[in-house]
mmCIF file of N, CA and C and ligand atoms in Angstrom:
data_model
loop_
_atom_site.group_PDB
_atom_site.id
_atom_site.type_symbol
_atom_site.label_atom_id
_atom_site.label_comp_id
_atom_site.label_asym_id
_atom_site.label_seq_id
_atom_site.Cartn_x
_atom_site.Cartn_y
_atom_site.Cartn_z
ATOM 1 N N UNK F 17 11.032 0.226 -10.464
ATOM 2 C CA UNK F 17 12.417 0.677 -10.694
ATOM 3 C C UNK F 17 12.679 0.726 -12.202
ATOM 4 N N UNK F 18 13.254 1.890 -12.667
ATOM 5 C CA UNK F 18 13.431 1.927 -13.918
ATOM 6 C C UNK F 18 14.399 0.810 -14.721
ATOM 7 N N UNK F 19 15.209 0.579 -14.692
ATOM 8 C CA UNK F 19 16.025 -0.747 -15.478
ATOM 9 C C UNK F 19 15.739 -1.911 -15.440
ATOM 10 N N UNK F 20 14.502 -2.037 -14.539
ATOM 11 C CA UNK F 20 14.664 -3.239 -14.187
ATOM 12 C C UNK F 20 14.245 -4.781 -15.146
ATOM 13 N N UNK F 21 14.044 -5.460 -15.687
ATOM 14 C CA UNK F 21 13.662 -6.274 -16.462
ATOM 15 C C UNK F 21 12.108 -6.609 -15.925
ATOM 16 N N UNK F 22 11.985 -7.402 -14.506
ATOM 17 C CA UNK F 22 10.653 -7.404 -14.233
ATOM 18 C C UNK F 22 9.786 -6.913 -13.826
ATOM 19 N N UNK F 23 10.595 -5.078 -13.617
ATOM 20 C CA UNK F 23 9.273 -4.150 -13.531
ATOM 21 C C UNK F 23 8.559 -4.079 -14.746
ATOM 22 N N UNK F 24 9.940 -3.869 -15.637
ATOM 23 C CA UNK F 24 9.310 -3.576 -17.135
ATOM 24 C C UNK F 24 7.934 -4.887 -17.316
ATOM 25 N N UNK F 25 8.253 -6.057 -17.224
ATOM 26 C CA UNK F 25 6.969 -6.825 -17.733
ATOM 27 C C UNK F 25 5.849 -6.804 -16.851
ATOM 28 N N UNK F 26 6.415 -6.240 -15.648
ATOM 29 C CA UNK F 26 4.928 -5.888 -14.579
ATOM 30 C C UNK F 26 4.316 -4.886 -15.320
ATOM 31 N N UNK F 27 4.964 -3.918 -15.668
ATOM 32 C CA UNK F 27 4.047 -2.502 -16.448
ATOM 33 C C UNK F 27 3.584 -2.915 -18.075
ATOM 34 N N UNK F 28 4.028 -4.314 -18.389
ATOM 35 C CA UNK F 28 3.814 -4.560 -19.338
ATOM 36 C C UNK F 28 4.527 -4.220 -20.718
ATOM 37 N N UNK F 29 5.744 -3.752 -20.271
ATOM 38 C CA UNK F 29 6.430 -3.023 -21.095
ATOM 39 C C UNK F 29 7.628 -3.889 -21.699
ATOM 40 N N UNK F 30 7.339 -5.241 -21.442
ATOM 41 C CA UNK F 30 8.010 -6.237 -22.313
ATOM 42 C C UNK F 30 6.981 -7.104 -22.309
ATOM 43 N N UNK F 31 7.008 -8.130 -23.184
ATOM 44 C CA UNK F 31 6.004 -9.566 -23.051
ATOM 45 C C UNK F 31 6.066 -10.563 -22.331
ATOM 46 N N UNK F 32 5.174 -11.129 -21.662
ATOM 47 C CA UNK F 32 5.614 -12.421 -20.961
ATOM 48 C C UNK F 32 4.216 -13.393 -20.556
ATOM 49 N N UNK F 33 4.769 -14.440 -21.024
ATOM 50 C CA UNK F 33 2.904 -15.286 -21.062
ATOM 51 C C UNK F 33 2.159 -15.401 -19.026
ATOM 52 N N UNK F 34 1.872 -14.316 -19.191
ATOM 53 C CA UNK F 34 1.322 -14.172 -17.442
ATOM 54 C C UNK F 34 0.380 -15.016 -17.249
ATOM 55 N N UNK F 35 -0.137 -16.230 -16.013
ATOM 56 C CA UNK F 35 -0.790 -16.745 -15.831
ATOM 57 C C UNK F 35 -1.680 -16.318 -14.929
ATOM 58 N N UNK F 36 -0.999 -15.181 -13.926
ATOM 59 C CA UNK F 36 -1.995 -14.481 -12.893
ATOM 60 C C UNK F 36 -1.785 -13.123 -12.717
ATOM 61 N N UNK F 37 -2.411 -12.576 -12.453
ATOM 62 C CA UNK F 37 -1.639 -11.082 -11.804
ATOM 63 C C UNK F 37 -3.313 -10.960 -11.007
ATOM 64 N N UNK F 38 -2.637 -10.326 -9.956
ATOM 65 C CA UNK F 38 -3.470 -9.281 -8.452
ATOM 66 C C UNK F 38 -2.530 -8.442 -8.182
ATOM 67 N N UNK F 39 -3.133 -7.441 -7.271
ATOM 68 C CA UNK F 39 -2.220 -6.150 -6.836
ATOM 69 C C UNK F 39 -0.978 -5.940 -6.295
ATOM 70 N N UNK F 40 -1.090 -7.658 -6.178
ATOM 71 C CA UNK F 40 0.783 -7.775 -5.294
ATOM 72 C C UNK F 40 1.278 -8.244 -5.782
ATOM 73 N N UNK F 41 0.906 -9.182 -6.795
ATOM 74 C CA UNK F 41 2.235 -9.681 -8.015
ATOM 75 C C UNK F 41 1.726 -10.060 -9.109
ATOM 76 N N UNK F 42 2.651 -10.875 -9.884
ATOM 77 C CA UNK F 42 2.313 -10.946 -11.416
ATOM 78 C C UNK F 42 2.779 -13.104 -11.268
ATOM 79 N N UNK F 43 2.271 -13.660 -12.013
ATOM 80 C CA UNK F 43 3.117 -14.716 -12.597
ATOM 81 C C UNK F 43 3.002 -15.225 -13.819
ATOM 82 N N UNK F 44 4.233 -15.641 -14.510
ATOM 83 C CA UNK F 44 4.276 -15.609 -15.665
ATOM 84 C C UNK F 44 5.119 -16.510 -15.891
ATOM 85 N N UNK F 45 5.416 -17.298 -17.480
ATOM 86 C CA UNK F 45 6.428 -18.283 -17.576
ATOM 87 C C UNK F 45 7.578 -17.987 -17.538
ATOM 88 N N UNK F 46 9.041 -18.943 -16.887
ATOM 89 C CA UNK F 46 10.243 -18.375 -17.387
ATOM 90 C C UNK F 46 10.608 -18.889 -18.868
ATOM 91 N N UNK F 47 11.382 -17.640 -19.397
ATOM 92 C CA UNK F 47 11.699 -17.835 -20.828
ATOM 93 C C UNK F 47 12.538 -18.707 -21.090
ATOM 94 N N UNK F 48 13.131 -19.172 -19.828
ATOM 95 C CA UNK F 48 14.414 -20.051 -20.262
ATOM 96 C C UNK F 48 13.937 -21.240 -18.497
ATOM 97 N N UNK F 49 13.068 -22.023 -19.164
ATOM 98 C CA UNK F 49 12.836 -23.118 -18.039
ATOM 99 C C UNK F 49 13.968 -24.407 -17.423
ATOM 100 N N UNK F 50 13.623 -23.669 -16.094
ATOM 101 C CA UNK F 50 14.895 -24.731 -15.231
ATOM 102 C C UNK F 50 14.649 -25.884 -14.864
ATOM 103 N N UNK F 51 12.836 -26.301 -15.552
ATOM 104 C CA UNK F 51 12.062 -28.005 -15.349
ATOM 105 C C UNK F 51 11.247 -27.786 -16.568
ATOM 106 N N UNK F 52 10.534 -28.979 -16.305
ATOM 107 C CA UNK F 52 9.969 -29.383 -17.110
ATOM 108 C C UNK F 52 8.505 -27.905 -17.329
ATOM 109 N N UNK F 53 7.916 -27.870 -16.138
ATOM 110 C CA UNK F 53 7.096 -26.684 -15.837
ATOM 111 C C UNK F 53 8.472 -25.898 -15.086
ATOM 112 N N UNK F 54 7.959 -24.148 -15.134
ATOM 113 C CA UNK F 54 8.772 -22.995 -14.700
ATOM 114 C C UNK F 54 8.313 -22.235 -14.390
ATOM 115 N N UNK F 55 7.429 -21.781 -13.738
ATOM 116 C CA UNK F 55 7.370 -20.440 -13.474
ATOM 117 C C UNK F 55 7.305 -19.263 -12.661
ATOM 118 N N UNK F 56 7.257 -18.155 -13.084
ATOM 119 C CA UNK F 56 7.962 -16.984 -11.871
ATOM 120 C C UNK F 56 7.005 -16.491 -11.218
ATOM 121 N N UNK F 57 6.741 -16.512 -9.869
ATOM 122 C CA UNK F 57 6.023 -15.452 -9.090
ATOM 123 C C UNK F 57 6.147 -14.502 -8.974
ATOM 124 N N UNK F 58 6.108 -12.925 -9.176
ATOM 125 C CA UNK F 58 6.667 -12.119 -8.835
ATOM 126 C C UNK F 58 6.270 -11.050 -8.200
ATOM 127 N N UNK F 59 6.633 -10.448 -6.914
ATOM 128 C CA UNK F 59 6.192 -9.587 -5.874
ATOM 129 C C UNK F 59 5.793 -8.351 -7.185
ATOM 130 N N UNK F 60 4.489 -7.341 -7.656
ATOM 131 C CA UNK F 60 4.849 -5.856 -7.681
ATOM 132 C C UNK F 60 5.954 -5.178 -7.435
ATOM 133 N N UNK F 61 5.879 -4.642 -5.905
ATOM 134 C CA UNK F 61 7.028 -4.102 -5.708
ATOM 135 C C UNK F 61 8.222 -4.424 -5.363
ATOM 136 N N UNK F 62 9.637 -4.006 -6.068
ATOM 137 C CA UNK F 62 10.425 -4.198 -6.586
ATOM 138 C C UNK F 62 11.556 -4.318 -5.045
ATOM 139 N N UNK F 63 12.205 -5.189 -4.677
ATOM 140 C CA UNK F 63 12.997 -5.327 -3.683
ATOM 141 C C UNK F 63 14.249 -6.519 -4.433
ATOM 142 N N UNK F 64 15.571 -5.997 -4.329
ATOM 143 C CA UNK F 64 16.654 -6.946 -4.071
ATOM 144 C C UNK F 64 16.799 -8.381 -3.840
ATOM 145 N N UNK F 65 16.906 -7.989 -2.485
ATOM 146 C CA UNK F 65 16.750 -9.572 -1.435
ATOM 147 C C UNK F 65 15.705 -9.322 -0.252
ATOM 148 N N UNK F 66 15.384 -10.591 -0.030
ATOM 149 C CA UNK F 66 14.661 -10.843 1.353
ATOM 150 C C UNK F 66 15.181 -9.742 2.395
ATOM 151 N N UNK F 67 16.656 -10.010 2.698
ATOM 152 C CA UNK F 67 17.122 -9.019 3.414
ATOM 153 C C UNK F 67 16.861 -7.551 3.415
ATOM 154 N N UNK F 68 16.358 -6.703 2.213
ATOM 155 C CA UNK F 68 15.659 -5.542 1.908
ATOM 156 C C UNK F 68 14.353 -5.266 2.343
ATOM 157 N N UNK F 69 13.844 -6.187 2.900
ATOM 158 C CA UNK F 69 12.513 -5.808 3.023
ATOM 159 C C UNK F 69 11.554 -5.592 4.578
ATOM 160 N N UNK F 70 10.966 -5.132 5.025
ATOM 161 C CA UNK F 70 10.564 -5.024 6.781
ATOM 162 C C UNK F 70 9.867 -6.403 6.824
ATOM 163 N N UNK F 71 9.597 -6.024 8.077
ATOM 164 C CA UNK F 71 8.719 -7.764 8.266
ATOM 165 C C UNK F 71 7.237 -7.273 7.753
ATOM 166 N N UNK F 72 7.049 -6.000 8.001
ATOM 167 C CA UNK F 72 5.663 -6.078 7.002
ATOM 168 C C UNK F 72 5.518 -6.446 5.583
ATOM 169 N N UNK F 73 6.843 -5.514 4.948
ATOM 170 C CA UNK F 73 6.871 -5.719 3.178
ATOM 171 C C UNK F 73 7.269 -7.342 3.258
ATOM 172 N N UNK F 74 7.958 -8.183 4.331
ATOM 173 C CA UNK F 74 7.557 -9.688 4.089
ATOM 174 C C UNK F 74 6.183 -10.321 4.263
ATOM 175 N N UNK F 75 5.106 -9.978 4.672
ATOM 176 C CA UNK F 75 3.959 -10.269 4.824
ATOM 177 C C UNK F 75 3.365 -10.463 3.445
ATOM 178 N N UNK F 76 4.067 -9.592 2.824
ATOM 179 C CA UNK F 76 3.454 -9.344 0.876
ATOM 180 C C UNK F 76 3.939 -10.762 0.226
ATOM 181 N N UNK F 77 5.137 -10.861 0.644
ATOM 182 C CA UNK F 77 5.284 -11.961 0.239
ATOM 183 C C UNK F 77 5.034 -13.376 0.525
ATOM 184 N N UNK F 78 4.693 -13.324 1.673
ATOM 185 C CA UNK F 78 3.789 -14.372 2.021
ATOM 186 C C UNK F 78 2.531 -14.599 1.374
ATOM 187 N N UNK F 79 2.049 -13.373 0.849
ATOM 188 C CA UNK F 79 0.553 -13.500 0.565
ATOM 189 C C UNK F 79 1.080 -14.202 -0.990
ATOM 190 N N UNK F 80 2.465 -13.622 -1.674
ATOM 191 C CA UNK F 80 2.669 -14.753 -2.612
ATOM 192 C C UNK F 80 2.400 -15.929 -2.811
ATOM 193 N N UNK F 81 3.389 -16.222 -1.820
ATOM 194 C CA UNK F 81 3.908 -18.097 -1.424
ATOM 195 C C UNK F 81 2.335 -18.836 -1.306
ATOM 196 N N UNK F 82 1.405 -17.983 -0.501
ATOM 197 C CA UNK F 82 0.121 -18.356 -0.454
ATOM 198 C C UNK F 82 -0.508 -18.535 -1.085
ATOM 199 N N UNK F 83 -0.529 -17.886 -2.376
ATOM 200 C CA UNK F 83 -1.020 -17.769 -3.219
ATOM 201 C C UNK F 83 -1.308 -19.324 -4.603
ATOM 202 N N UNK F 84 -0.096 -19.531 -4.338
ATOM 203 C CA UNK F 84 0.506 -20.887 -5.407
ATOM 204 C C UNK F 84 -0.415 -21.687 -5.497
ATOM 205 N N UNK F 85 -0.728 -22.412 -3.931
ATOM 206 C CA UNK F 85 -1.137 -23.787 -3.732
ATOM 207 C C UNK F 85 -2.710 -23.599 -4.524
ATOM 208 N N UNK F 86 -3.481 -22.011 -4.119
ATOM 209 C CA UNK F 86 -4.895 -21.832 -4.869
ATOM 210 C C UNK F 86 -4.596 -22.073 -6.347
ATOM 211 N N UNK F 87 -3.792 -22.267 -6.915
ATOM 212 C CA UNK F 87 -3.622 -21.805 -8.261
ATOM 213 C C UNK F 87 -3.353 -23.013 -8.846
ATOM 214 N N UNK F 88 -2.939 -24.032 -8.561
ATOM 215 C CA UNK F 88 -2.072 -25.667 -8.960
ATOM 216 C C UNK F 88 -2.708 -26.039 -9.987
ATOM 217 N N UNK F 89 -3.689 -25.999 -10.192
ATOM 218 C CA UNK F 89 -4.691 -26.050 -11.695
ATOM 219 C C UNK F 89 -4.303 -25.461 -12.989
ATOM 220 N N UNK F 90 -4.007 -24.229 -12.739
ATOM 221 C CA UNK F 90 -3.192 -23.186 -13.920
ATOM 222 C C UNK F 90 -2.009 -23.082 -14.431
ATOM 223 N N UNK F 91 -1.784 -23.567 -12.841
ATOM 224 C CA UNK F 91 -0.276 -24.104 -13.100
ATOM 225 C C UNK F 91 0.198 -25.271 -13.407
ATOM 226 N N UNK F 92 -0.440 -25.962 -13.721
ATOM 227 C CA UNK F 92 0.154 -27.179 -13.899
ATOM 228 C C UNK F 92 0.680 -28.114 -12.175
ATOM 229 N N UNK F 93 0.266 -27.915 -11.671
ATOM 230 C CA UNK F 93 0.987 -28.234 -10.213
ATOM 231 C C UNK F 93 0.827 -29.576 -9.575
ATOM 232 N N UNK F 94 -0.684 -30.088 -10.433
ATOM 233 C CA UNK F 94 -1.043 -31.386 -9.135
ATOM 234 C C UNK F 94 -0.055 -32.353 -8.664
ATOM 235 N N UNK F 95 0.773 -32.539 -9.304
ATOM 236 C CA UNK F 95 1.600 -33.472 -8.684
ATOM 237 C C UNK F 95 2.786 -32.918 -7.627
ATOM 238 N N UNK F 96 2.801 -31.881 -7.417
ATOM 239 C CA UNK F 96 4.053 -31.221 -6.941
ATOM 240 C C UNK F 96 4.704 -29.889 -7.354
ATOM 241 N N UNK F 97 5.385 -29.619 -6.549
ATOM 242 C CA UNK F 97 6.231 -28.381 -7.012
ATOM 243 C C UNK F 97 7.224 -28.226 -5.884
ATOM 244 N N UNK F 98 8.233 -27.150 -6.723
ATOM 245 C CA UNK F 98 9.331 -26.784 -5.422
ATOM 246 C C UNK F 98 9.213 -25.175 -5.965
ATOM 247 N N UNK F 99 9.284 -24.775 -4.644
ATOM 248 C CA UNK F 99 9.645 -23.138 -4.717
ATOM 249 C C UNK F 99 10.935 -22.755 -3.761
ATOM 250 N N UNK F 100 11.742 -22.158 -4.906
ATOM 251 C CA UNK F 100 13.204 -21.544 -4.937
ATOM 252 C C UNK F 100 13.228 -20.376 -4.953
ATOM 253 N N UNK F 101 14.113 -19.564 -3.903
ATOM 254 C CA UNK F 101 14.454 -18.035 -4.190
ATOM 255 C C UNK F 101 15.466 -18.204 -4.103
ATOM 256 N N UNK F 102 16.240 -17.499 -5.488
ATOM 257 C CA UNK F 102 17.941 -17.450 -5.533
ATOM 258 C C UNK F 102 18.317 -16.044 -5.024
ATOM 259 N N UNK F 103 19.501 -15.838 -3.616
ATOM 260 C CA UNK F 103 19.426 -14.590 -3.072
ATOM 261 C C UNK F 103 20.744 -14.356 -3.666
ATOM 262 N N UNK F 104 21.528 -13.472 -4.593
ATOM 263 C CA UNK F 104 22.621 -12.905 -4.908
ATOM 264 C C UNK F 104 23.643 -13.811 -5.787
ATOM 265 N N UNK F 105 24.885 -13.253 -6.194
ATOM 266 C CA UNK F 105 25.726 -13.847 -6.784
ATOM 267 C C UNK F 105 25.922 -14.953 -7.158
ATOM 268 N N UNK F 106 26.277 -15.814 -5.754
ATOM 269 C CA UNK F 106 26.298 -17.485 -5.300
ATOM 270 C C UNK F 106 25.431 -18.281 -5.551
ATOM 271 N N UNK F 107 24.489 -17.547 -5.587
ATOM 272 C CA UNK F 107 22.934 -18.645 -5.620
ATOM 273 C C UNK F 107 22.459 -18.647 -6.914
ATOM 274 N N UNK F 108 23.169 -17.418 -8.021
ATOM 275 C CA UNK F 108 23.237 -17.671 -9.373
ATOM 276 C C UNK F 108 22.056 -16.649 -9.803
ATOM 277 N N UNK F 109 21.661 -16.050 -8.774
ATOM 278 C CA UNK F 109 20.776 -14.893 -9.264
ATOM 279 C C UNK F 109 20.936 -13.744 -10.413
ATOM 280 N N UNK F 110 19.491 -14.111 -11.312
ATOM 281 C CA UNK F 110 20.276 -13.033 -12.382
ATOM 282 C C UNK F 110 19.545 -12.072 -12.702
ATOM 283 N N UNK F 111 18.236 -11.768 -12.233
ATOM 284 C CA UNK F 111 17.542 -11.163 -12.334
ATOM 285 C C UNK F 111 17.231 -10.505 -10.471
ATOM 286 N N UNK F 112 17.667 -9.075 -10.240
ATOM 287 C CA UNK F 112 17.555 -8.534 -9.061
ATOM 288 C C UNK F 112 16.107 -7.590 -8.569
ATOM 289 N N UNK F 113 15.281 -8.686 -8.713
ATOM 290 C CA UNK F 113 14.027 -8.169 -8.737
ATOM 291 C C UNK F 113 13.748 -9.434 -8.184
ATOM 292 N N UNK F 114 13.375 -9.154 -6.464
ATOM 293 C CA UNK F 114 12.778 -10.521 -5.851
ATOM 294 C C UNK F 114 12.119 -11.365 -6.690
ATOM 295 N N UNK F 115 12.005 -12.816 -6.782
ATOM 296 C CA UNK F 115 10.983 -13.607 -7.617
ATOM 297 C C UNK F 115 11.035 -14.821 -6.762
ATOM 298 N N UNK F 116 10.139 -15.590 -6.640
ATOM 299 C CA UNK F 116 9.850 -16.852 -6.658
ATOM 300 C C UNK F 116 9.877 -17.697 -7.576
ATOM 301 N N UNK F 117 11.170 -18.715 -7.533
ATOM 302 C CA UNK F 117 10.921 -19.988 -8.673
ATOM 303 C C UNK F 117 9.369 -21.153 -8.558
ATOM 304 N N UNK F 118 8.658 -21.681 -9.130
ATOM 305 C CA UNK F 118 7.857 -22.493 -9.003
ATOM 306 C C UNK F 118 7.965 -23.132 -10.240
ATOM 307 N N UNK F 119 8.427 -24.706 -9.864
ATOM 308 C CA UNK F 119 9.108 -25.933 -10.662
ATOM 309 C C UNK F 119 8.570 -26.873 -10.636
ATOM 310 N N UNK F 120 8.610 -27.548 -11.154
ATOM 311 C CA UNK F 120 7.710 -29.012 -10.965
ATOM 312 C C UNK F 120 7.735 -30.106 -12.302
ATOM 313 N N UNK F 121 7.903 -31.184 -12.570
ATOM 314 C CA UNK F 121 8.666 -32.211 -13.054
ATOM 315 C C UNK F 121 10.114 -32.127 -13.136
ATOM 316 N N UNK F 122 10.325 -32.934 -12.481
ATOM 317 C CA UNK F 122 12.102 -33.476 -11.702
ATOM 318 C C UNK F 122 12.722 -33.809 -13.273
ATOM 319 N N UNK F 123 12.703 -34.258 -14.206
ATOM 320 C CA UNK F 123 13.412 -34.447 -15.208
ATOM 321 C C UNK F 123 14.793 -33.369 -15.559
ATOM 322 N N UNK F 124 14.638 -32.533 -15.530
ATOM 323 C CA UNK F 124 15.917 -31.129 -16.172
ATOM 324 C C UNK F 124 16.794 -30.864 -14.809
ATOM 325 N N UNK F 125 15.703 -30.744 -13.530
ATOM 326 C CA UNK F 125 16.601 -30.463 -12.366
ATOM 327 C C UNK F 125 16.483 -29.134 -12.655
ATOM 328 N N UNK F 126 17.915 -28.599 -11.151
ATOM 329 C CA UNK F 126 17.929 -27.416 -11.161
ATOM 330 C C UNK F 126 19.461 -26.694 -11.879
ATOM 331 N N UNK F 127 19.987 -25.927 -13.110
ATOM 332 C CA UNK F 127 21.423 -25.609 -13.318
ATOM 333 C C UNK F 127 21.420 -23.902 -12.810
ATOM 334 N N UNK F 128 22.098 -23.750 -11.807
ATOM 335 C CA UNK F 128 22.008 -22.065 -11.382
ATOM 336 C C UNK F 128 22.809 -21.238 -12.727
ATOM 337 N N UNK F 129 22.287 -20.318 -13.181
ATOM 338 C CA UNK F 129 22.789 -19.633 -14.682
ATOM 339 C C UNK F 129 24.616 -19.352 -14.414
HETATM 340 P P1 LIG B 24 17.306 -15.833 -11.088
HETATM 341 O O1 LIG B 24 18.501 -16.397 -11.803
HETATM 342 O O2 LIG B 24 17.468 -14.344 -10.898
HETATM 343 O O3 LIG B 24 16.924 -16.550 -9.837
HETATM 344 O O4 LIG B 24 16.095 -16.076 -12.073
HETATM 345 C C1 LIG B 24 15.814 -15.265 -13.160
HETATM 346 C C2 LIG B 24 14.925 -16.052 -14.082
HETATM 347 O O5 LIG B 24 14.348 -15.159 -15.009
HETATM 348 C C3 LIG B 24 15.699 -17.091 -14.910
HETATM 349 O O6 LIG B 24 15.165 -18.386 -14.672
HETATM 350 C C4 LIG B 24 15.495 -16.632 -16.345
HETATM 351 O O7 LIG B 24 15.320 -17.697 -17.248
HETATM 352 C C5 LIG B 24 14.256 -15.762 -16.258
HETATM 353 N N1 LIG B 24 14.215 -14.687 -17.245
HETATM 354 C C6 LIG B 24 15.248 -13.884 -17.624
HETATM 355 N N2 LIG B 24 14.843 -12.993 -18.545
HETATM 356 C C7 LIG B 24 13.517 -13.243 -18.765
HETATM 357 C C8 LIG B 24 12.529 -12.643 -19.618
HETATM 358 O O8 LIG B 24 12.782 -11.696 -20.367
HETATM 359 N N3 LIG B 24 11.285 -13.169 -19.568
HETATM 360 C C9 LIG B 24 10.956 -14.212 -18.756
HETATM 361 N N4 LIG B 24 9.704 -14.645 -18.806
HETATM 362 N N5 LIG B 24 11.850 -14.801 -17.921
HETATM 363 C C10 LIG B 24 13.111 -14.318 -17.927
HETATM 364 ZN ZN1 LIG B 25 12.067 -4.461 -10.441
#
């Protein structure tokens, strides 16, 4: 999608310190961390909310969520993590480009923007 902020760094067309990318998503740090570790999973293709998507285009995102636990090494993860999706307004969403939060040291907590 053209405006979007995290298509743009999927196409590479902004910077962002990426720790993984495969054909279905990208992950990379958030610029403005909501823990101690932060960072974003993010589907390729570009959807709203959960609610936008078929139960197949949710399958993609499963292969996300799946994705994490292989990765805990890169990420910094061994001790834990929480994964957050903020869906709209209320939930403090500010970026409308599905993402996965992945957090981990409890110190900062969570402040919705
Ligand atoms: P949301 O509030 O939509 O659930 O989460 C958006 C997240 O994207 C926020 O945690 C915010 O810090 C992060 N973010 C916003 N702009 C940028 C950016 O330009 N680069 C990176 N790496 N993260 C961003
Ligand atoms: Zn997008």
């Amino acid at each position: 999608m053209e405006d979007c902020l995290f298509c743009k760094i999927i196409k590479g067309e902004i910077p962002a310190t990426k720790v993984y990318e495969d054909d279905d998503m990208v992950i990379f740090k958030d610029i403005d961390p909501k823990a101690k570790n932060h960072h974003l999973c993010v589907p390729k293709s570009h959807f709203k909310l959960l609610a936008d998507m078929t139960e197949t285009q949710g399958e993609m995102l499963l292969k996300c969520f799946k994705k994490i636990p292989t990765l805990v090494k890169e990420l910094g993860l061994e001790n834990g993590y929480r994964l957050v999706i903020n869906q709209g307004d209320d939930a403090g969403q500010s970026v409308f480009h599905l993402h996965i939060h992945i957090l981990s040291g409890q110190k900062m907590g969570w402040t919705p923007a």
